Structure formats: C-alpha cells, structure tokens
mmCIF file of C-alpha atoms in Angstrom:
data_model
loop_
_atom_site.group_PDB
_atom_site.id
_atom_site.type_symbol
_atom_site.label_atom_id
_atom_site.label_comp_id
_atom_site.label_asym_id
_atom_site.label_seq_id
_atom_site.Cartn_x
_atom_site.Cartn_y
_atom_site.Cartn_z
ATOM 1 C CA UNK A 288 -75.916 -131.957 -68.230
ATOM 2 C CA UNK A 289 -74.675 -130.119 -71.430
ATOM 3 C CA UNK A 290 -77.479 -129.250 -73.777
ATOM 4 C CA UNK A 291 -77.798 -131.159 -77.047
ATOM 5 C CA UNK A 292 -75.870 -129.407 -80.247
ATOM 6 C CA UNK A 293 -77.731 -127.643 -82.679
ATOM 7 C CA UNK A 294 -77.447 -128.511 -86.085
ATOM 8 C CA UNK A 295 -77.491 -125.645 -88.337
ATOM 9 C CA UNK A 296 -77.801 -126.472 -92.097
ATOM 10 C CA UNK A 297 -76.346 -124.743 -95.387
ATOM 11 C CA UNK A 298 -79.314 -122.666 -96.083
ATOM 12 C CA UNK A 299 -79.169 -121.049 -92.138
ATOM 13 C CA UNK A 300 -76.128 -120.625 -92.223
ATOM 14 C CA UNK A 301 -76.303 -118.769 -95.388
ATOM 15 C CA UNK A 302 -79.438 -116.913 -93.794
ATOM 16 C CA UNK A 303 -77.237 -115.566 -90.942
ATOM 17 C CA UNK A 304 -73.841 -114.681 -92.448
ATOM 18 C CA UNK A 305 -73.410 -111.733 -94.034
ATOM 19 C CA UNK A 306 -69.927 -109.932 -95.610
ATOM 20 C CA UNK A 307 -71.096 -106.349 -93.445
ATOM 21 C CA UNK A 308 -70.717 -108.522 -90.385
ATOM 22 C CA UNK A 309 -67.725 -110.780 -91.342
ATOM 23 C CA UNK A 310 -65.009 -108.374 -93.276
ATOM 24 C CA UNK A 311 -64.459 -106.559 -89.889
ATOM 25 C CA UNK A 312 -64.317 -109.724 -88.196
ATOM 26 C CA UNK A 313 -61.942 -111.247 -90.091
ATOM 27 C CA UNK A 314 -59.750 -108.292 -90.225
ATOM 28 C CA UNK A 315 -59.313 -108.145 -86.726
ATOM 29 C CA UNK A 316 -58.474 -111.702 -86.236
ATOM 30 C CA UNK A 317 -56.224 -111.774 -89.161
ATOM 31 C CA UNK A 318 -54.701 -108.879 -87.446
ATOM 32 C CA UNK A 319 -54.446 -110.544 -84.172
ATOM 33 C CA UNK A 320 -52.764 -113.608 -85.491
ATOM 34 C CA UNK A 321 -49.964 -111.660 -87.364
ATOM 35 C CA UNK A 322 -48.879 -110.203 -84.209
ATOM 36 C CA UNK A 323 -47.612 -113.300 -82.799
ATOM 37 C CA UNK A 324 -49.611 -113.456 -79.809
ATOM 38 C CA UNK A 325 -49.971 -117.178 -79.010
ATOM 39 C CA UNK A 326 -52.023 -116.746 -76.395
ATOM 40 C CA UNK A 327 -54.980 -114.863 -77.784
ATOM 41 C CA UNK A 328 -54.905 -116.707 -81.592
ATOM 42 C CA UNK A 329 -54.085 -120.281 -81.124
ATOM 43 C CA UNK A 330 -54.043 -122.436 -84.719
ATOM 44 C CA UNK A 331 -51.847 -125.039 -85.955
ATOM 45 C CA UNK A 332 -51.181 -125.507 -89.507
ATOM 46 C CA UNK A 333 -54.212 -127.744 -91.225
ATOM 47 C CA UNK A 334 -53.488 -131.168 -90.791
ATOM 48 C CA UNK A 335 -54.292 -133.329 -93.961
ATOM 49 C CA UNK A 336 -54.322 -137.139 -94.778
ATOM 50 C CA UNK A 337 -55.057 -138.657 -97.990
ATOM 51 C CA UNK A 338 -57.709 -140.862 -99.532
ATOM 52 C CA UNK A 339 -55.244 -142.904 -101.847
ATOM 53 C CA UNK A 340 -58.229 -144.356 -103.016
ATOM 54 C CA UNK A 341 -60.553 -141.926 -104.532
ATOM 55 C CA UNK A 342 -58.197 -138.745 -105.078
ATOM 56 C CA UNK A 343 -59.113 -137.236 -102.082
ATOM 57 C CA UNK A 344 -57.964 -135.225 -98.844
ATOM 58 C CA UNK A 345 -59.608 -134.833 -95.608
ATOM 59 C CA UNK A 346 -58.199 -131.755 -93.813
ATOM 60 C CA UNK A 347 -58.907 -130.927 -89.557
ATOM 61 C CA UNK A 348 -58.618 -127.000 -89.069
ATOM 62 C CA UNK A 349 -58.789 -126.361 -85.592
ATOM 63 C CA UNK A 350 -58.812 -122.488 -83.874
ATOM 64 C CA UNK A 351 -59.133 -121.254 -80.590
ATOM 65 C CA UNK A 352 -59.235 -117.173 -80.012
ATOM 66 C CA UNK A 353 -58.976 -116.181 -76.837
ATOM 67 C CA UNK A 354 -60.027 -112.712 -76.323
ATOM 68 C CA UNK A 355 -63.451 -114.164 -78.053
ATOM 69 C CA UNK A 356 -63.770 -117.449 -76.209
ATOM 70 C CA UNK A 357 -64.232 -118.795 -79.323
ATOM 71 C CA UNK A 358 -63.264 -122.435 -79.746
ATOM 72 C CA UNK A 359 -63.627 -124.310 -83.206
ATOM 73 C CA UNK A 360 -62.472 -126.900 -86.062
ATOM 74 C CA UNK A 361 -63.598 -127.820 -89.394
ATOM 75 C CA UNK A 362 -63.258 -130.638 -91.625
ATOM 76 C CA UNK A 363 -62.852 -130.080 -94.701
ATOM 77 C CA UNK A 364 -62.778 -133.005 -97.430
ATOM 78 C CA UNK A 365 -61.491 -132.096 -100.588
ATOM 79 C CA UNK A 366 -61.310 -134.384 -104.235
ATOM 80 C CA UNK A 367 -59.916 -133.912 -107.345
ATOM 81 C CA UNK A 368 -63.061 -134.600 -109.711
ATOM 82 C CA UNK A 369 -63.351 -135.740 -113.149
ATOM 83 C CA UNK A 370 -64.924 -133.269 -115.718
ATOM 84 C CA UNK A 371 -68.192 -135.097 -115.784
ATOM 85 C CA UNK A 372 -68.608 -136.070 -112.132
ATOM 86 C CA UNK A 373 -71.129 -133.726 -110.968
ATOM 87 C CA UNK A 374 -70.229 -133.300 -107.693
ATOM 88 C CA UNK A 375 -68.627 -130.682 -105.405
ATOM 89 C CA UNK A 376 -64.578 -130.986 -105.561
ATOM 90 C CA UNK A 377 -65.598 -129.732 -101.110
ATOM 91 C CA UNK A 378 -67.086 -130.333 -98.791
ATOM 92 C CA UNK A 379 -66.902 -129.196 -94.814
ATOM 93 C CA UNK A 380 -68.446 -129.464 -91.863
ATOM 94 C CA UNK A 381 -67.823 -126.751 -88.948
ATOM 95 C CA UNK A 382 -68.295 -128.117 -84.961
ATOM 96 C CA UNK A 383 -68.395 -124.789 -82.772
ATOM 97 C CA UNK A 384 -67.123 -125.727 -78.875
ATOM 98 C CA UNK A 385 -68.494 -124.356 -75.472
ATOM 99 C CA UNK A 386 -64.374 -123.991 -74.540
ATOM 100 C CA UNK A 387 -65.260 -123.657 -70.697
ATOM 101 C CA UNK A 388 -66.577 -127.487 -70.703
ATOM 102 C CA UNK A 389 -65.297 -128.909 -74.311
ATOM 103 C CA UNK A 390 -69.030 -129.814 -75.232
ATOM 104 C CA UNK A 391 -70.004 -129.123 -78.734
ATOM 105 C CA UNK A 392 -72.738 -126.351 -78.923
ATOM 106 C CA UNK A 393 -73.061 -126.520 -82.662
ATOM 107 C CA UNK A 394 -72.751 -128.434 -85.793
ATOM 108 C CA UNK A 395 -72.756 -126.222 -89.356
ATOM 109 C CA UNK A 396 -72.676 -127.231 -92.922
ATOM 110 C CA UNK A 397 -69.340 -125.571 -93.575
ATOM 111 C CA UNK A 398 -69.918 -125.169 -97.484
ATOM 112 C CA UNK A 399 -71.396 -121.596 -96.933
ATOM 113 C CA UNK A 400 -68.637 -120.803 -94.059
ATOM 114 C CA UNK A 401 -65.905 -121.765 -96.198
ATOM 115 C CA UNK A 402 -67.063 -119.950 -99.606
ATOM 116 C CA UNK A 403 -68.247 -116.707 -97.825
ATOM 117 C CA UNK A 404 -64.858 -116.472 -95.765
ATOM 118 C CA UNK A 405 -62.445 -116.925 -98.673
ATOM 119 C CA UNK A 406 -64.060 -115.019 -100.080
ATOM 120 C CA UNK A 407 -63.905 -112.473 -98.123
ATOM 121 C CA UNK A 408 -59.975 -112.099 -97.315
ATOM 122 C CA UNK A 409 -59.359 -112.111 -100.828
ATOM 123 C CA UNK A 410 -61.624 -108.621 -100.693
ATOM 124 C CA UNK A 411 -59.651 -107.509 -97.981
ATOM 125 C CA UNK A 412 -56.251 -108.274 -99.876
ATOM 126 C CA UNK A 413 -57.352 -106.123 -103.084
ATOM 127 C CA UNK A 414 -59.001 -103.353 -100.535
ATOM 128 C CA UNK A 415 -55.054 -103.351 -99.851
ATOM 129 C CA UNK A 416 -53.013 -103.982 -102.807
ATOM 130 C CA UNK A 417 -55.166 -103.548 -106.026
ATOM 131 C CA UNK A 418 -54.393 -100.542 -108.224
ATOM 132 C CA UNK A 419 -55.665 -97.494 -107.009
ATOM 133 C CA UNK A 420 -57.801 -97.210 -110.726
ATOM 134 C CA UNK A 421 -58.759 -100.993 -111.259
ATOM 135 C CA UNK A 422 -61.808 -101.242 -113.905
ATOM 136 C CA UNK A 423 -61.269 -104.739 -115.586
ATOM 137 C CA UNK A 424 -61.544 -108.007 -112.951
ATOM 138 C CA UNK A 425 -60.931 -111.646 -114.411
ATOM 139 C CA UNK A 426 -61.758 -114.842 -112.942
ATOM 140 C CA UNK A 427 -60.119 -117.791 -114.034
ATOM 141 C CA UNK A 428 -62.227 -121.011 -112.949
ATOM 142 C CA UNK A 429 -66.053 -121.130 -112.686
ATOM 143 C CA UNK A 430 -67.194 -123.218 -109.422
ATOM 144 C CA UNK A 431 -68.740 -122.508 -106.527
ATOM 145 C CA UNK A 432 -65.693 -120.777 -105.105
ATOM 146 C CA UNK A 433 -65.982 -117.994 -108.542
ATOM 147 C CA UNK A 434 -69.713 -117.141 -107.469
ATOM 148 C CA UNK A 435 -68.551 -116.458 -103.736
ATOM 149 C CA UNK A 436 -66.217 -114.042 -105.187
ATOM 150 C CA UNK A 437 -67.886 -112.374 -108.132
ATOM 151 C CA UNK A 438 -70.739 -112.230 -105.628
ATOM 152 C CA UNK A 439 -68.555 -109.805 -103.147
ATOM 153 C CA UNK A 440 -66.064 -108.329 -105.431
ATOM 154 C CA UNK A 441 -68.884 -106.473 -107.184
ATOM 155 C CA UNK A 442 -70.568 -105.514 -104.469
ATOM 156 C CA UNK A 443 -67.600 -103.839 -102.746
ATOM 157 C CA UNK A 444 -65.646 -102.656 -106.030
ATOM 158 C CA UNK A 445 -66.829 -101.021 -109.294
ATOM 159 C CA UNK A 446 -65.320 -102.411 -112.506
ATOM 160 C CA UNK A 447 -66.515 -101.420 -116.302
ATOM 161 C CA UNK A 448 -65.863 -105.070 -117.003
ATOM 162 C CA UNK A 449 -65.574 -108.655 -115.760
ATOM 163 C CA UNK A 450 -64.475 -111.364 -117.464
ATOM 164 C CA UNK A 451 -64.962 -115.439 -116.868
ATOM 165 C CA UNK A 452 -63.206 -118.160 -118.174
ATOM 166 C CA UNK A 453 -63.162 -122.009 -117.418
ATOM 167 C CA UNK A 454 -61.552 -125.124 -118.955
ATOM 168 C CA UNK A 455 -64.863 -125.453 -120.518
ATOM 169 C CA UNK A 456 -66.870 -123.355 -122.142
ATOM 170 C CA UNK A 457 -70.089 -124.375 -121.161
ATOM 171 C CA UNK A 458 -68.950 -123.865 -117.327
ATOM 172 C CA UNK A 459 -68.288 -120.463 -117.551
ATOM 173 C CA UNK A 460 -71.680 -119.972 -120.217
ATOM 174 C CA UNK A 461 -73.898 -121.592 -117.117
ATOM 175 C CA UNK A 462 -71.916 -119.479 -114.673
ATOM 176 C CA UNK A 463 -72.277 -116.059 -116.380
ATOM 177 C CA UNK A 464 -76.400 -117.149 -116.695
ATOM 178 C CA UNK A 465 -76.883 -117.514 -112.926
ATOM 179 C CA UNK A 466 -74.768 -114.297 -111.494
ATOM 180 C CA UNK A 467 -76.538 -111.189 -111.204
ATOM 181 C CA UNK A 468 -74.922 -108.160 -113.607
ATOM 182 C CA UNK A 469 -73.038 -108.337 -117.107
ATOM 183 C CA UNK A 470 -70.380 -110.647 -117.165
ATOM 184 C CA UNK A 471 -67.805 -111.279 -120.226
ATOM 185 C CA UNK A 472 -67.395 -115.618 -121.407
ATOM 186 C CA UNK A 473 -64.076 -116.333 -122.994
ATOM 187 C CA UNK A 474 -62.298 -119.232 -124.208
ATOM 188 C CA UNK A 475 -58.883 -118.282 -124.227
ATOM 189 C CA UNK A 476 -57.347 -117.309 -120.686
ATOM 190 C CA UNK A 477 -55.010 -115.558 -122.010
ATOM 191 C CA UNK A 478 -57.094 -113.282 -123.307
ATOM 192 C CA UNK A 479 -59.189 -113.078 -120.264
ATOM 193 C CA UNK A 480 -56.415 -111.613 -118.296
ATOM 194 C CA UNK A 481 -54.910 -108.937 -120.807
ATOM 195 C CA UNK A 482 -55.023 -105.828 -119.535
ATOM 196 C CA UNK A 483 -56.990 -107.065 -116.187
ATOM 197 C CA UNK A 484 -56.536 -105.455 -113.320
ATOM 198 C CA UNK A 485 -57.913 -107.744 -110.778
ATOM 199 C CA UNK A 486 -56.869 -111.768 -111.597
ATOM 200 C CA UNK A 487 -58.757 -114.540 -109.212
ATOM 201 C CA UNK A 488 -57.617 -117.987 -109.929
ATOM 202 C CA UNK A 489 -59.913 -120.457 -108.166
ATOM 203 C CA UNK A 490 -59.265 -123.604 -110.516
ATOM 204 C CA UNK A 491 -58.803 -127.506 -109.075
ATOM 205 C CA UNK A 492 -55.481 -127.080 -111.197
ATOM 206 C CA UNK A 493 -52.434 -128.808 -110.067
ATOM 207 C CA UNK A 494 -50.368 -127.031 -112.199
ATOM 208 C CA UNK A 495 -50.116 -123.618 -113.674
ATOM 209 C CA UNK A 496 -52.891 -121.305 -115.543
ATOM 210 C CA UNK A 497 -51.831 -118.262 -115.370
ATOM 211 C CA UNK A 498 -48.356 -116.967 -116.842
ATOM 212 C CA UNK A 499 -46.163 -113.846 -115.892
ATOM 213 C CA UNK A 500 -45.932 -112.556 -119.265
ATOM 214 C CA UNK A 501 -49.924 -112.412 -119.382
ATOM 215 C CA UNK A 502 -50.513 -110.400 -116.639
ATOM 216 C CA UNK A 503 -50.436 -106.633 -116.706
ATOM 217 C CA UNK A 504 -47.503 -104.679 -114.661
ATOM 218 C CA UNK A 505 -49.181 -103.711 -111.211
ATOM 219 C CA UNK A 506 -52.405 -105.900 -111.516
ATOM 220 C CA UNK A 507 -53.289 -107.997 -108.387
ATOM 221 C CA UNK A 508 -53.888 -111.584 -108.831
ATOM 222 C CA UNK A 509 -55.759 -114.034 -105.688
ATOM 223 C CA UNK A 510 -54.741 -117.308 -106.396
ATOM 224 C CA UNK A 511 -57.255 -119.681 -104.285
ATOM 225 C CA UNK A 512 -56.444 -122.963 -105.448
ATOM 226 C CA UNK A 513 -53.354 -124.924 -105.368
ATOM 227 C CA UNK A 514 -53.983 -126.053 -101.871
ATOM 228 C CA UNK A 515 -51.541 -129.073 -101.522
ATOM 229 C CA UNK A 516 -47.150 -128.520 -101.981
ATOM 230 C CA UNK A 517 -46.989 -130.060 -105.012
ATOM 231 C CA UNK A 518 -49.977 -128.367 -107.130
ATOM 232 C CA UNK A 519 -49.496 -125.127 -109.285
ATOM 233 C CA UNK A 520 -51.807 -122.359 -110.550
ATOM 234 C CA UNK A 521 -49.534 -119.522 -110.854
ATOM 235 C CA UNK A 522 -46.025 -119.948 -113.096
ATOM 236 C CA UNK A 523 -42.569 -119.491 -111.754
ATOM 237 C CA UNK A 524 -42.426 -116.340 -114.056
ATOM 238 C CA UNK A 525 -45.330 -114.669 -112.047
ATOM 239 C CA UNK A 526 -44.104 -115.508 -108.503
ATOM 240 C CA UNK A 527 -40.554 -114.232 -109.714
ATOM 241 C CA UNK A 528 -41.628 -110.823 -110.684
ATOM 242 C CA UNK A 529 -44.973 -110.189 -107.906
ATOM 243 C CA UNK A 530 -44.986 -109.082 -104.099
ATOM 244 C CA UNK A 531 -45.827 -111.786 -102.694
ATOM 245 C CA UNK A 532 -48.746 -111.742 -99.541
ATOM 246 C CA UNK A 533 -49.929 -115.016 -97.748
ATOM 247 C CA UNK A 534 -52.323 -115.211 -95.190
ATOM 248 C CA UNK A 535 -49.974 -117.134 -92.791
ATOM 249 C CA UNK A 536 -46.428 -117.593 -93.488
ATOM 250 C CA UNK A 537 -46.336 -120.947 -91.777
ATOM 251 C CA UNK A 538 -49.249 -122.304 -93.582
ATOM 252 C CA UNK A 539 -47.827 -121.018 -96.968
ATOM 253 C CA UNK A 540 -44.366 -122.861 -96.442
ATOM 254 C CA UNK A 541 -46.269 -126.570 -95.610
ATOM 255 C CA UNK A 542 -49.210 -125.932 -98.306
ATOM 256 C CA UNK A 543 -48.509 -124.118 -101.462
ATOM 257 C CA UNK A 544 -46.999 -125.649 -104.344
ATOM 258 C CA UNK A 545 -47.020 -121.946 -105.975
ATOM 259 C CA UNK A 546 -44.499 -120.371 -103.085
ATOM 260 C CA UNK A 547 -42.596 -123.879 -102.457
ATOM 261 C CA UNK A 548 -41.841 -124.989 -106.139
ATOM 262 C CA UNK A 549 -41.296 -121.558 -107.339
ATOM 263 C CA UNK A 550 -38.444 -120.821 -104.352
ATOM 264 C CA UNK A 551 -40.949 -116.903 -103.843
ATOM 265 C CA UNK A 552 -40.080 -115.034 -101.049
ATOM 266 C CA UNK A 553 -43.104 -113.992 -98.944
ATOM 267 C CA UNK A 554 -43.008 -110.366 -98.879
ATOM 268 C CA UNK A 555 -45.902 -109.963 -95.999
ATOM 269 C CA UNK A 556 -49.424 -111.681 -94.235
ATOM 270 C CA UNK A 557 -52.148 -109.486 -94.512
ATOM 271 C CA UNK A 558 -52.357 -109.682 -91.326
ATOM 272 C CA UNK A 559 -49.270 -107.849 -91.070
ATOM 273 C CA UNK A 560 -50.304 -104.945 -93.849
ATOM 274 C CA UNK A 561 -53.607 -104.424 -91.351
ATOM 275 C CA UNK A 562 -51.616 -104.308 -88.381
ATOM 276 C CA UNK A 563 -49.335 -101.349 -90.252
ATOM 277 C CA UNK A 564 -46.286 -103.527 -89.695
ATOM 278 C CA UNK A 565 -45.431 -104.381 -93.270
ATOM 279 C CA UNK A 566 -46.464 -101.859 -96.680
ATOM 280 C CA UNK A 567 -49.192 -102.398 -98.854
ATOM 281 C CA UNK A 568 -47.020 -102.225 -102.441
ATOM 282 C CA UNK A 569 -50.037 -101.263 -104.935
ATOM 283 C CA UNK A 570 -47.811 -99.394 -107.589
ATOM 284 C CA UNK A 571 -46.465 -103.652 -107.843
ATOM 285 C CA UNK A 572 -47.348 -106.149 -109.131
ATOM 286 C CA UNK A 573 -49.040 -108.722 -106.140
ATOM 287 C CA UNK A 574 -49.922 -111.708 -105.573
ATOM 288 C CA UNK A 575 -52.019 -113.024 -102.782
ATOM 289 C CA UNK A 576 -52.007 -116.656 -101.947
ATOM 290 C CA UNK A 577 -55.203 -117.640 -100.243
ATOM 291 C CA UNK A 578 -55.066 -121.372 -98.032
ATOM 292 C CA UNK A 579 -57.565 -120.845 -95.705
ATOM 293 C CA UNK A 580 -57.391 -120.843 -91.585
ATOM 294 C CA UNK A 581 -59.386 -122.229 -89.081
ATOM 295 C CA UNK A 582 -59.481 -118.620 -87.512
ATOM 296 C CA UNK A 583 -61.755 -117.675 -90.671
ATOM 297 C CA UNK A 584 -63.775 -120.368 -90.034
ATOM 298 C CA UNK A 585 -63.736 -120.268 -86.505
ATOM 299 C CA UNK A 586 -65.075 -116.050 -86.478
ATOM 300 C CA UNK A 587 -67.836 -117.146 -89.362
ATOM 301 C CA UNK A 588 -69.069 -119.546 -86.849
ATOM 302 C CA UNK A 589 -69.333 -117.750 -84.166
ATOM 303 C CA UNK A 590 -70.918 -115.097 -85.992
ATOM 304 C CA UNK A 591 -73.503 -117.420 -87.491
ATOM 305 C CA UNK A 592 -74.268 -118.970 -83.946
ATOM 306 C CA UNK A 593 -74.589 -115.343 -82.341
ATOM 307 C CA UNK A 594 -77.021 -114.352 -84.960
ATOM 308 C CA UNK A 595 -78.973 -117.431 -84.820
ATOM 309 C CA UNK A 596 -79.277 -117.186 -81.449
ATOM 310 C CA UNK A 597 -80.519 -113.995 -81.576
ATOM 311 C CA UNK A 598 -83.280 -115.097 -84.041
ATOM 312 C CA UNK A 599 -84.899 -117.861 -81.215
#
C-alpha cells in the first residue's frame, strides 16, 4: 500500500528552499528543455479555464523530467482583484508524484514555490543580459511577486539605487517599510525608470506601464505579469526596439499579450543563451518575458521534498 502524502505548508516550504540550491537547478532544466529533448523534459503548455464569474483563472501546469524522475503539476488560481480587496491576486498548490506508481508523495502550498522560482529565472536572465555596469534597478508593481525579487536581486547584484513604484502610493510606502536595505518610493513611473538599468514589471496590469521612450538604450527590463494573450504591460514601442528572450517559445506564442499583440519576434529562450546556442545581446536593449513552467515548479518541489526529507 502507498504511504499517505505529506502535506507540507507555506512556512516549510519556505524553510527548505533556498536560491543557492535552486538557481543551478533551474538552469539546468531550463537548459535541458531548450534542447528539444522530449524525452528527458516533458511539459505541455499551461492549460487555463476561466471563472466567468469572479474574474478569475485556474491554470494546471504539469512536468515530468526524466533524467530526475521527477514527476509534478501545480494549480495555480489566479484573479484580477479590486484595489481594496485584500486578498492575494494567487494562489497555488504543488502535488509532487512517485512516477514509478502515479501515487502522490506530497502536497505543497505553492505560494512560496511559485514566488521563489520566478523569481529566480528572472536573476538568471539579467546574470545574462543586463549591462555589464548596471547600478540603478526599478520595480514597477509592489506585491508579493516585487518582494520575491527585490529579495534576490539584491542579494546577487549590487546597485547604488533601487527604486519602487505602485499604482498607489501607499503600496509601495508599506512595501519599502518591510524590505530589508534603502529603497527609493515614487509616484510617477516614469520617473522611476529614467536612467534605470534594471526594469521588473510585476503589475496585475492588462495593459501597458511601461513605454519605449522611457526606458534607457541597453537597460534590461523582466516583465512578469501579463500572463493571459490579451493583457499588456510592456508598449508596442518597447517590444519594437528590445531583444526579445522568453522562457519557452511555445508558451510565449499561447500566453503573452506583450509578444502576440505587439507582432515581437522572439530573439531566444534562456534556455537557449545557457545552452550557448543563441547570444546573450547585453550592449541591447532586452526584454525578458517571464510566464512561468511547470519545470520550475516541478525542480522547486523536488528540492523542497529532498531537503525535508533529509530533516526527518
């Protein structure tokens, strides 16, 4: 008889996954999916219905790699959320497989998972394609997806400034109080991104907040949100004139409104810049359009099971 799943909450999860562990991770798998090889990196585009009735989407991201035995799928329910609802715009719940038998050996709170590991590839596409001298980083939008990535921005990169700014000013006031280091609260996003080097858009926007003449020749922008074919964050301008890097080209063409309303070309997956296959441009200006994969999700659970493991 299989043993019961374990249910493994936000707070162990959180215990158990670290960046040090999952950068390498991920860079490997998002290597291994770039070269094509269907039998080792197995993942379907997300599949997403909608909740007509409360502005919602529930999305299934399923993954199985291979060469880890590592079978997995989250769901992932996203809302759009008025101003003063205070509640999370996602939420996601991970089920990790035994993929011998097809018995599920864990269920995770996937909130932790699902900041952590966007987080992370969007550190891995500006160790690639940010300027070689980049001392000013901007984030436009102050949820919890902004504290994931303030959180390991600074600790991989050094900048002499960082700037916040949110659709309300009180959003990014209460976000610069409860990060650790100095941060910079403006009103105007324009003015946030003059002269930044770094630009990370992770608004609920569906259409766009950040405009091509704003943005400084050769910064690097990671545009998070946008997540459905007909929502914006980036303008036509922008897309026009930036290299444009994906995680997965097939996802990209289905999911975002930014590369499918704008006609952009995708110039490379990072996948495909880690695997040496396509160039790194960082004397351009780039843009890297983050979705998500189950493969992400898939290595952070494993990862997270491993170490807890370990810990019994």
């Amino acid at each position: 008889m299989a043993e019961q799943p374990v249910f493994l909450s936000n707070d162990v999860v959180a215990r158990f996954l670290s960046y040090d562990e999952l950068i390498p991770r991920l860079e490997e798998v998002l290597g291994r999916f770039s070269r094509g090889s269907s039998s080792d990196v197995v993942q379907p585009v997300r599949s997403v219905i909608p909740i007509h009735n409360h502005s919602g989407f529930l999305g299934l991201m399923p993954a199985y790699i291979a060469h880890e035995d590592t079978l997995c799928t989250k769901m992932v329910a996203f809302y759009r959320r008025e101003e003063n609802v205070n509640l999370p715009s996602t939420q996601a719940t991970v089920l990790l497989f035994n993929p011998e038998y097809g018995n599920v050996t864990a269920v995770m709170d996937g909130l932790d998972i699902t900041h952590k590991r966007t987080a992370a590839v969007s550190a891995i596409s500006a160790k690639l394609l940010m300027p070689a001298q980049s001392d000013v980083l901007c984030i436009l939008g102050c949820g919890h997806q902004a504290v994931s990535h303030y959180e390991i921005f600074t600790k991989l990169f050094s900048f002499k400034e960082v700037r916040v700014c949110s659709r309300r000013l009180e959003t990014a006031e209460r976000f610069a109080a409860g990060v650790q280091g100095p941060v910079t609260v403006l009103s105007s996003a324009k003015e946030a991104v003059h002269g930044a080097d770094i630009i990370i858009t992770v608004t609920n926007s569906s259409k766009p907040v950040l405009f091509g003449e704003w943005v400084k020749p050769g910064a690097h922008i990671v545009a998070v949100g946008a997540c459905r074919p007909d929502w914006r964050e980036l303008d036509d301008v922008l897309m026009r004139d930036a290299v444009i890097y994906v995680d997965s080209r097939e996802g990209a063409a289905v999911e975002s409104g930014d590369i499918i309303l704008s006609g952009a070309e995708v110039f490379a997956e990072l996948g495909e810049v880690l695997n040496g296959t396509r160039p790194a441009l960082r004397n351009k200006t780039t843009v890297f359009k983050s979705l998500g994969m189950g493969i992400q999700d898939a290595v952070a659970a494993k990862l997270v099971f491993d170490e807890w493991k370990s810990s019994q």
